[in-house]
PDB file of C-alpha atoms in Angstrom:
ATOM      1  CA  MET A   1      -6.014 -50.312 -25.021  1.00 48.00           C
ATOM      2  CA  LEU A   2      -6.113 -50.537 -21.180  1.00 50.00           C
ATOM      3  CA  ASP A   3      -9.078 -48.764 -19.167  1.00 55.00           C
ATOM      4  CA  THR A   4      -8.126 -46.285 -16.533  1.00 54.00           C
ATOM      5  CA  PRO A   5      -8.702 -47.769 -13.112  1.00 58.00           C
ATOM      6  CA  ALA A   6     -11.999 -46.359 -11.373  1.00 53.00           C
ATOM      7  CA  ALA A   7      -9.845 -45.452  -8.325  1.00 50.00           C
ATOM      8  CA  ALA A   8      -7.447 -43.278 -10.429  1.00 51.00           C
ATOM      9  CA  ARG A   9     -10.185 -41.136 -12.116  1.00 53.00           C
ATOM     10  CA  PRO A  10     -11.296 -39.184  -9.067  1.00 55.00           C
ATOM     11  CA  GLN A  11      -7.607 -38.892  -8.045  1.00 58.00           C
ATOM     12  CA  GLY A  12      -6.870 -37.399 -11.483  1.00 62.00           C
ATOM     13  CA  LEU A  13     -10.046 -35.054 -11.399  1.00 52.00           C
ATOM     14  CA  ALA A  14      -8.777 -33.733  -7.905  1.00 51.00           C
ATOM     15  CA  VAL A  15      -5.642 -32.931  -9.168  1.00 52.00           C
ATOM     16  CA  ARG A  16      -6.988 -31.047 -12.069  1.00 55.00           C
ATOM     17  CA  CYS A  17      -9.261 -29.165  -9.809  1.00 52.00           C
ATOM     18  CA  ALA A  18      -6.471 -28.241  -7.453  1.00 51.00           C
ATOM     19  CA  ARG A  19      -4.421 -27.007 -10.372  1.00 54.00           C
ATOM     20  CA  ALA A  20      -7.296 -24.914 -11.683  1.00 50.00           C
ATOM     21  CA  VAL A  21      -7.903 -23.445  -8.118  1.00 47.00           C
ATOM     22  CA  LEU A  22      -4.129 -22.799  -7.653  1.00 52.00           C
ATOM     23  CA  SER A  23      -3.567 -21.382 -10.869  1.00 58.00           C
ATOM     24  CA  PRO A  24      -2.283 -17.820 -11.241  1.00 59.00           C
ATOM     25  CA  TRP A  25      -5.344 -16.418 -12.821  1.00 59.00           C
ATOM     26  CA  SER A  26      -7.441 -18.134 -10.135  1.00 67.00           C
ATOM     27  CA  ARG A  27      -5.271 -16.397  -7.479  1.00 63.00           C
ATOM     28  CA  LEU A  28      -5.646 -13.083  -9.255  1.00 63.00           C
ATOM     29  CA  SER A  29      -9.336 -13.468  -9.337  1.00 70.00           C
ATOM     30  CA  LEU A  30      -9.256 -14.108  -5.571  1.00 70.00           C
ATOM     31  CA  LEU A  31      -7.274 -10.850  -5.121  1.00 66.00           C
ATOM     32  CA  VAL A  32      -9.763  -8.656  -7.201  1.00 71.00           C
ATOM     33  CA  VAL A  33     -12.557 -10.156  -5.221  1.00 73.00           C
ATOM     34  CA  LEU A  34     -10.865  -9.388  -1.894  1.00 69.00           C
ATOM     35  CA  LEU A  35      -9.975  -5.816  -2.836  1.00 69.00           C
ATOM     36  CA  ALA A  36     -13.655  -5.379  -4.064  1.00 75.00           C
ATOM     37  CA  ALA A  37     -14.845  -6.596  -0.822  1.00 72.00           C
ATOM     38  CA  ALA A  38     -12.528  -4.542   1.201  1.00 68.00           C
ATOM     39  CA  GLY A  39     -13.712  -1.389  -0.778  1.00 69.00           C
ATOM     40  CA  ALA A  40     -17.185  -2.319  -0.226  1.00 74.00           C
ATOM     41  CA  CYS A  41     -16.573  -2.428   3.419  1.00 69.00           C
ATOM     42  CA  VAL A  42     -15.171   1.012   3.555  1.00 66.00           C
ATOM     43  CA  LEU A  43     -18.087   2.276   1.851  1.00 68.00           C
ATOM     44  CA  VAL A  44     -20.443   0.697   4.453  1.00 67.00           C
ATOM     45  CA  PHE A  45     -18.519   1.294   7.694  1.00 65.00           C
ATOM     46  CA  GLU A  46     -17.271   4.870   6.672  1.00 68.00           C
ATOM     47  CA  PRO A  47     -13.959   4.711   8.706  1.00 65.00           C
ATOM     48  CA  GLN A  48     -13.760   8.674   7.898  1.00 61.00           C
ATOM     49  CA  ARG A  49     -16.319   9.222  10.950  1.00 67.00           C
ATOM     50  CA  LEU A  50     -13.457   8.866  13.362  1.00 63.00           C
ATOM     51  CA  LEU A  51     -12.632  12.498  12.564  1.00 56.00           C
ATOM     52  CA  SER A  52     -16.165  13.583  13.572  1.00 58.00           C
ATOM     53  CA  ASP A  53     -17.151  10.788  16.020  1.00 64.00           C
ATOM     54  CA  GLY A  54     -14.008  10.197  17.800  1.00 62.00           C
ATOM     55  CA  TRP A  55     -12.415   7.069  19.243  1.00 64.00           C
ATOM     56  CA  PRO A  56     -14.762   4.631  21.134  1.00 66.00           C
ATOM     57  CA  ARG A  57     -14.527   5.368  24.747  1.00 68.00           C
ATOM     58  CA  GLN A  58     -13.974   1.701  25.844  1.00 64.00           C
ATOM     59  CA  LEU A  59     -10.587   1.938  24.435  1.00 67.00           C
ATOM     60  CA  GLY A  60      -7.737   4.030  26.016  1.00 70.00           C
ATOM     61  CA  GLY A  61      -4.097   4.265  26.477  1.00 78.00           C
ATOM     62  CA  ALA A  62      -1.643   1.994  24.782  1.00 84.00           C
ATOM     63  CA  ALA A  63      -4.432  -0.423  23.698  1.00 86.00           C
ATOM     64  CA  ALA A  64      -6.175   2.167  21.667  1.00 86.00           C
ATOM     65  CA  VAL A  65      -3.079   3.076  19.859  1.00 90.00           C
ATOM     66  CA  LEU A  66      -2.269  -0.561  18.863  1.00 90.00           C
ATOM     67  CA  VAL A  67      -5.891  -1.225  17.814  1.00 88.00           C
ATOM     68  CA  PHE A  68      -5.614   2.068  15.897  1.00 90.00           C
ATOM     69  CA  ALA A  69      -2.527   0.889  14.136  1.00 92.00           C
ATOM     70  CA  ALA A  70      -3.987  -2.471  13.184  1.00 91.00           C
ATOM     71  CA  ALA A  71      -7.108  -0.840  11.947  1.00 88.00           C
ATOM     72  CA  TYR A  72      -5.092   1.673  10.083  1.00 92.00           C
ATOM     73  CA  GLY A  73      -3.242  -0.949   8.295  1.00 91.00           C
ATOM     74  CA  LEU A  74      -6.491  -2.765   7.223  1.00 87.00           C
ATOM     75  CA  CYS A  75      -7.950   0.439   6.061  1.00 87.00           C
ATOM     76  CA  THR A  76      -5.002   1.364   3.927  1.00 88.00           C
ATOM     77  CA  ALA A  77      -5.131  -2.246   2.436  1.00 84.00           C
ATOM     78  CA  ALA A  78      -8.695  -1.311   1.760  1.00 82.00           C
ATOM     79  CA  PHE A  79      -7.607   1.817  -0.271  1.00 82.00           C
ATOM     80  CA  VAL A  80      -8.858   4.462   2.645  1.00 85.00           C
ATOM     81  CA  PRO A  81      -6.612   7.649   1.859  1.00 87.00           C
ATOM     82  CA  ARG A  82      -3.508   7.734   4.280  1.00 91.00           C
ATOM     83  CA  PRO A  83      -3.727  11.503   4.710  1.00 90.00           C
ATOM     84  CA  LEU A  84      -7.344  10.931   6.224  1.00 89.00           C
ATOM     85  CA  LEU A  85      -5.963   8.423   8.629  1.00 91.00           C
ATOM     86  CA  ASN A  86      -2.963  10.381   9.579  1.00 93.00           C
ATOM     87  CA  LEU A  87      -5.146  13.433  10.458  1.00 92.00           C
ATOM     88  CA  ALA A  88      -7.390  11.069  12.622  1.00 90.00           C
ATOM     89  CA  ALA A  89      -4.235   9.778  14.388  1.00 92.00           C
ATOM     90  CA  GLY A  90      -3.120  13.255  15.356  1.00 92.00           C
ATOM     91  CA  ALA A  91      -6.614  14.216  16.339  1.00 89.00           C
ATOM     92  CA  LEU A  92      -7.244  11.256  18.352  1.00 88.00           C
ATOM     93  CA  PHE A  93      -3.794  10.759  20.050  1.00 90.00           C
ATOM     94  CA  GLY A  94      -1.811  13.662  19.581  1.00 90.00           C
ATOM     95  CA  SER A  95       1.430  14.142  17.679  1.00 92.00           C
ATOM     96  CA  GLN A  96       3.900  11.644  19.373  1.00 92.00           C
ATOM     97  CA  ALA A  97       1.643   8.856  19.852  1.00 93.00           C
ATOM     98  CA  GLY A  98      -0.221   9.406  16.683  1.00 94.00           C
ATOM     99  CA  LEU A  99       2.912   9.396  14.605  1.00 95.00           C
ATOM    100  CA  GLY A 100       3.665   5.984  16.220  1.00 95.00           C
ATOM    101  CA  ALA A 101       0.291   4.627  15.472  1.00 94.00           C
ATOM    102  CA  ALA A 102       0.311   6.047  11.989  1.00 95.00           C
ATOM    103  CA  ILE A 103       3.795   4.714  11.040  1.00 96.00           C
ATOM    104  CA  ALA A 104       2.944   1.259  12.441  1.00 96.00           C
ATOM    105  CA  GLY A 105      -0.421   1.262  10.578  1.00 95.00           C
ATOM    106  CA  THR A 106       1.502   2.311   7.294  1.00 96.00           C
ATOM    107  CA  VAL A 107       3.901  -0.777   7.507  1.00 96.00           C
ATOM    108  CA  ILE A 108       1.064  -3.026   8.470  1.00 95.00           C
ATOM    109  CA  GLY A 109      -1.023  -1.936   5.664  1.00 93.00           C
ATOM    110  CA  ALA A 110       1.983  -2.132   3.067  1.00 94.00           C
ATOM    111  CA  GLY A 111       2.858  -5.535   4.316  1.00 93.00           C
ATOM    112  CA  ILE A 112      -0.765  -6.680   3.908  1.00 91.00           C
ATOM    113  CA  ALA A 113      -1.010  -5.353   0.382  1.00 88.00           C
ATOM    114  CA  PHE A 114       2.449  -6.424  -0.595  1.00 90.00           C
ATOM    115  CA  GLY A 115       1.873 -10.055   0.693  1.00 88.00           C
ATOM    116  CA  LEU A 116      -1.596 -10.225  -1.061  1.00 85.00           C
ATOM    117  CA  GLY A 117      -0.077  -8.841  -4.359  1.00 82.00           C
ATOM    118  CA  ARG A 118       2.957 -11.452  -4.158  1.00 82.00           C
ATOM    119  CA  MET A 119       1.058 -14.470  -3.359  1.00 80.00           C
ATOM    120  CA  LEU A 120      -1.990 -13.880  -5.432  1.00 73.00           C
ATOM    121  CA  GLY A 121      -1.100 -11.609  -8.137  1.00 61.00           C
ATOM    122  CA  GLN A 122       2.509 -11.699  -9.112  1.00 57.00           C
ATOM    123  CA  ASP A 123       2.600 -15.001 -11.278  1.00 56.00           C
ATOM    124  CA  ALA A 124      -0.413 -13.884 -13.307  1.00 55.00           C
ATOM    125  CA  LEU A 125       0.729 -10.271 -14.064  1.00 57.00           C
ATOM    126  CA  ARG A 126       4.539 -10.723 -14.624  1.00 55.00           C
ATOM    127  CA  PRO A 127       3.946 -12.318 -17.996  1.00 52.00           C
ATOM    128  CA  LEU A 128       1.817  -9.018 -18.893  1.00 51.00           C
ATOM    129  CA  LEU A 129       4.877  -6.823 -18.065  1.00 53.00           C
ATOM    130  CA  ARG A 130       5.609  -6.186 -21.714  1.00 53.00           C
ATOM    131  CA  GLY A 131       4.921  -2.343 -22.093  1.00 51.00           C
ATOM    132  CA  ARG A 132       7.782   0.001 -22.150  1.00 54.00           C
ATOM    133  CA  TRP A 133       6.886   1.944 -18.803  1.00 51.00           C
ATOM    134  CA  LEU A 134       5.937  -1.330 -17.202  1.00 57.00           C
ATOM    135  CA  ASN A 135       9.258  -2.992 -17.998  1.00 61.00           C
ATOM    136  CA  ALA A 136      11.229   0.069 -16.934  1.00 62.00           C
ATOM    137  CA  ALA A 137       9.355   0.517 -13.561  1.00 63.00           C
ATOM    138  CA  ASP A 138       9.528  -3.430 -12.881  1.00 64.00           C
ATOM    139  CA  GLY A 139      13.367  -3.164 -13.758  1.00 67.00           C
ATOM    140  CA  GLN A 140      13.874  -0.077 -11.323  1.00 69.00           C
ATOM    141  CA  LEU A 141      12.009  -1.866  -8.453  1.00 73.00           C
ATOM    142  CA  SER A 142      13.738  -5.096  -8.915  1.00 72.00           C
ATOM    143  CA  ARG A 143      17.292  -3.769  -9.007  1.00 76.00           C
ATOM    144  CA  HIS A 144      17.107  -0.726  -6.903  1.00 76.00           C
ATOM    145  CA  GLY A 145      14.099  -1.622  -4.560  1.00 75.00           C
ATOM    146  CA  PHE A 146      15.072   0.021  -1.352  1.00 87.00           C
ATOM    147  CA  ARG A 147      16.172   3.386  -3.134  1.00 86.00           C
ATOM    148  CA  SER A 148      13.210   3.567  -5.413  1.00 84.00           C
ATOM    149  CA  MET A 149      10.502   2.712  -2.840  1.00 88.00           C
ATOM    150  CA  LEU A 150      12.252   5.431  -0.420  1.00 89.00           C
ATOM    151  CA  ALA A 151      11.883   8.046  -3.187  1.00 85.00           C
ATOM    152  CA  VAL A 152       8.292   7.135  -3.646  1.00 84.00           C
ATOM    153  CA  ARG A 153       7.487   7.354   0.090  1.00 89.00           C
ATOM    154  CA  LEU A 154       9.408  10.576   0.659  1.00 85.00           C
ATOM    155  CA  PHE A 155       7.863  12.414  -2.354  1.00 79.00           C
ATOM    156  CA  PRO A 156       4.141  11.927  -2.459  1.00 72.00           C
ATOM    157  CA  GLY A 157       2.502  11.427  -5.883  1.00 73.00           C
ATOM    158  CA  VAL A 158       2.368   7.734  -6.459  1.00 77.00           C
ATOM    159  CA  PRO A 159      -0.784   6.437  -4.775  1.00 83.00           C
ATOM    160  CA  PHE A 160      -0.013   4.283  -1.735  1.00 88.00           C
ATOM    161  CA  ALA A 161      -1.851   1.212  -2.629  1.00 85.00           C
ATOM    162  CA  ALA A 162      -0.433   1.314  -6.496  1.00 82.00           C
ATOM    163  CA  ALA A 163       3.060   1.527  -5.199  1.00 86.00           C
ATOM    164  CA  ASN A 164       2.450  -1.476  -2.830  1.00 88.00           C
ATOM    165  CA  TYR A 165       1.052  -3.782  -5.651  1.00 82.00           C
ATOM    166  CA  CYS A 166       3.577  -2.382  -8.148  1.00 80.00           C
ATOM    167  CA  ALA A 167       6.567  -3.486  -5.566  1.00 84.00           C
ATOM    168  CA  ALA A 168       4.489  -6.863  -5.022  1.00 82.00           C
ATOM    169  CA  VAL A 169       4.690  -7.630  -8.833  1.00 80.00           C
ATOM    170  CA  SER A 170       8.284  -6.969  -9.053  1.00 80.00           C
ATOM    171  CA  ARG A 171      11.133  -8.965  -7.516  1.00 80.00           C
ATOM    172  CA  MET A 172      11.852  -6.607  -4.677  1.00 85.00           C
ATOM    173  CA  GLY A 173      12.447  -8.151  -1.374  1.00 87.00           C
ATOM    174  CA  TRP A 174      10.273  -7.971   1.865  1.00 90.00           C
ATOM    175  CA  LEU A 175      12.969  -6.299   3.921  1.00 92.00           C
ATOM    176  CA  PRO A 176      13.757  -3.450   1.742  1.00 91.00           C
ATOM    177  CA  PHE A 177      10.133  -2.956   0.864  1.00 92.00           C
ATOM    178  CA  LEU A 178       9.001  -2.501   4.672  1.00 94.00           C
ATOM    179  CA  LEU A 179      12.165  -0.719   5.675  1.00 95.00           C
ATOM    180  CA  ALA A 180      12.025   1.851   2.983  1.00 93.00           C
ATOM    181  CA  THR A 181       8.114   2.351   3.708  1.00 94.00           C
ATOM    182  CA  ALA A 182       8.884   2.982   7.236  1.00 95.00           C
ATOM    183  CA  LEU A 183      11.520   5.464   6.655  1.00 94.00           C
ATOM    184  CA  GLY A 184      10.350   7.020   3.775  1.00 92.00           C
ATOM    185  CA  SER A 185       6.721   7.732   5.363  1.00 93.00           C
ATOM    186  CA  ILE A 186       8.049   9.389   8.258  1.00 94.00           C
ATOM    187  CA  PRO A 187       8.401  13.081   7.119  1.00 92.00           C
ATOM    188  CA  ASN A 188       4.963  13.332   5.230  1.00 92.00           C
ATOM    189  CA  THR A 189       3.040  11.230   7.905  1.00 94.00           C
ATOM    190  CA  ALA A 190       4.554  13.397  10.726  1.00 95.00           C
ATOM    191  CA  ALA A 191       3.301  16.664   8.850  1.00 94.00           C
ATOM    192  CA  TYR A 192      -0.361  15.192   8.477  1.00 94.00           C
ATOM    193  CA  VAL A 193      -0.512  14.096  12.115  1.00 95.00           C
ATOM    194  CA  VAL A 194       0.745  17.418  13.552  1.00 95.00           C
ATOM    195  CA  ALA A 195      -1.791  19.049  11.364  1.00 93.00           C
ATOM    196  CA  GLY A 196      -4.499  16.924  12.827  1.00 91.00           C
ATOM    197  CA  ALA A 197      -3.481  17.300  16.425  1.00 92.00           C
ATOM    198  CA  ARG A 198      -3.311  21.037  15.911  1.00 91.00           C
ATOM    199  CA  ALA A 199      -6.356  21.315  13.820  1.00 87.00           C
ATOM    200  CA  SER A 200      -8.190  23.038  16.643  1.00 84.00           C
ATOM    201  CA  THR A 201      -5.706  26.029  16.287  1.00 89.00           C
ATOM    202  CA  PRO A 202      -5.237  26.514  12.667  1.00 85.00           C
ATOM    203  CA  THR A 203      -3.445  29.686  13.212  1.00 87.00           C
ATOM    204  CA  SER A 204      -0.727  28.027  15.465  1.00 89.00           C
ATOM    205  CA  PRO A 205       2.905  27.763  14.043  1.00 90.00           C
ATOM    206  CA  ALA A 206       2.938  24.025  14.286  1.00 89.00           C
ATOM    207  CA  PHE A 207      -0.067  23.807  12.116  1.00 89.00           C
ATOM    208  CA  LEU A 208       0.940  26.315   9.408  1.00 91.00           C
ATOM    209  CA  ILE A 209       4.466  24.728   9.267  1.00 92.00           C
ATOM    210  CA  ALA A 210       2.861  21.219   9.023  1.00 90.00           C
ATOM    211  CA  MET A 211       0.689  22.261   6.178  1.00 90.00           C
ATOM    212  CA  GLY A 212       3.373  24.227   4.410  1.00 90.00           C
ATOM    213  CA  PHE A 213       5.501  21.036   4.352  1.00 88.00           C
ATOM    214  CA  ILE A 214       2.766  19.118   2.987  1.00 86.00           C
ATOM    215  CA  ALA A 215       2.283  21.562   0.208  1.00 85.00           C
ATOM    216  CA  VAL A 216       6.201  21.778  -0.544  1.00 86.00           C
ATOM    217  CA  THR A 217       6.757  18.050  -0.630  1.00 81.00           C
ATOM    218  CA  GLY A 218       3.573  17.637  -2.848  1.00 76.00           C
ATOM    219  CA  LEU A 219       4.986  20.235  -5.328  1.00 79.00           C
ATOM    220  CA  ALA A 220       8.568  18.723  -5.110  1.00 76.00           C
ATOM    221  CA  GLY A 221       7.320  15.406  -5.911  1.00 70.00           C
ATOM    222  CA  ALA A 222       5.532  16.602  -8.922  1.00 71.00           C
ATOM    223  CA  LEU A 223       8.350  18.365 -10.204  1.00 74.00           C
ATOM    224  CA  ILE A 224      10.837  15.296  -9.724  1.00 68.00           C
ATOM    225  CA  ALA A 225       8.508  13.139 -11.260  1.00 64.00           C
ATOM    226  CA  TRP A 226       7.991  15.425 -14.361  1.00 68.00           C
ATOM    227  CA  ARG A 227      11.794  15.697 -14.720  1.00 65.00           C
ATOM    228  CA  LYS A 228      13.005  12.184 -13.997  1.00 59.00           C
ATOM    229  CA  ARG A 229      10.232  10.764 -16.366  1.00 58.00           C
ATOM    230  CA  HIS A 230      12.791   9.713 -19.011  1.00 53.00           C
ATOM    231  CA  HIS A 231      14.389   7.245 -16.336  1.00 53.00           C
ATOM    232  CA  LEU A 232      11.189   5.012 -17.220  1.00 49.00           C
ATOM    233  CA  ARG A 233      12.315   4.823 -20.840  1.00 52.00           C
ATOM    234  CA  PRO A 234      14.204   1.788 -21.979  1.00 47.00           C
TER     235      PRO A 234
END
């Protein structure tokens, strides 16, 4: 029996190490570590202080809106609640600029989460989709991605981060995911932004209409989810 050449042994070891590092479960572990680190950063830096402390004075105009949109996206990927960020967008930039920053940040955050989930988690999690509800949800998102995601964004109820990572694990494409996120997020996001912009006058018609819209869409989403729950059955 011939001995393995000494030069081939390190090469074989490197290949095995590379396979271990790039394996689905290693990538999933990296995703868990990244999400845990992001959550820890949120606890340390407390982005919700924007509502009380305001935006840094060094930034103003269009640059401030762009920076806020980028920060919004990173915060949503780190599980900061979007309603809080939407209120901050309205309070800091007003209704129009605040809505633009919030929608841009929503798409950025959704894209970050979708990309991380697709690259690091899909290969490991797809073989585990054996439950009745998981299989049905995966099939719905894979076959009717745009329509399903649009409904999820229009009627709040499914957490933003959960919807992002569920879509990433499915076979849904990038374009329908981002487009449905952008279009479906406009109504509810606009209501929160207007509420944040008019928070100083809580008796104004705009504030009351925005809060009423938030309440009605939340109730409608709960009712639709309750009545359509049988669609998730095989």
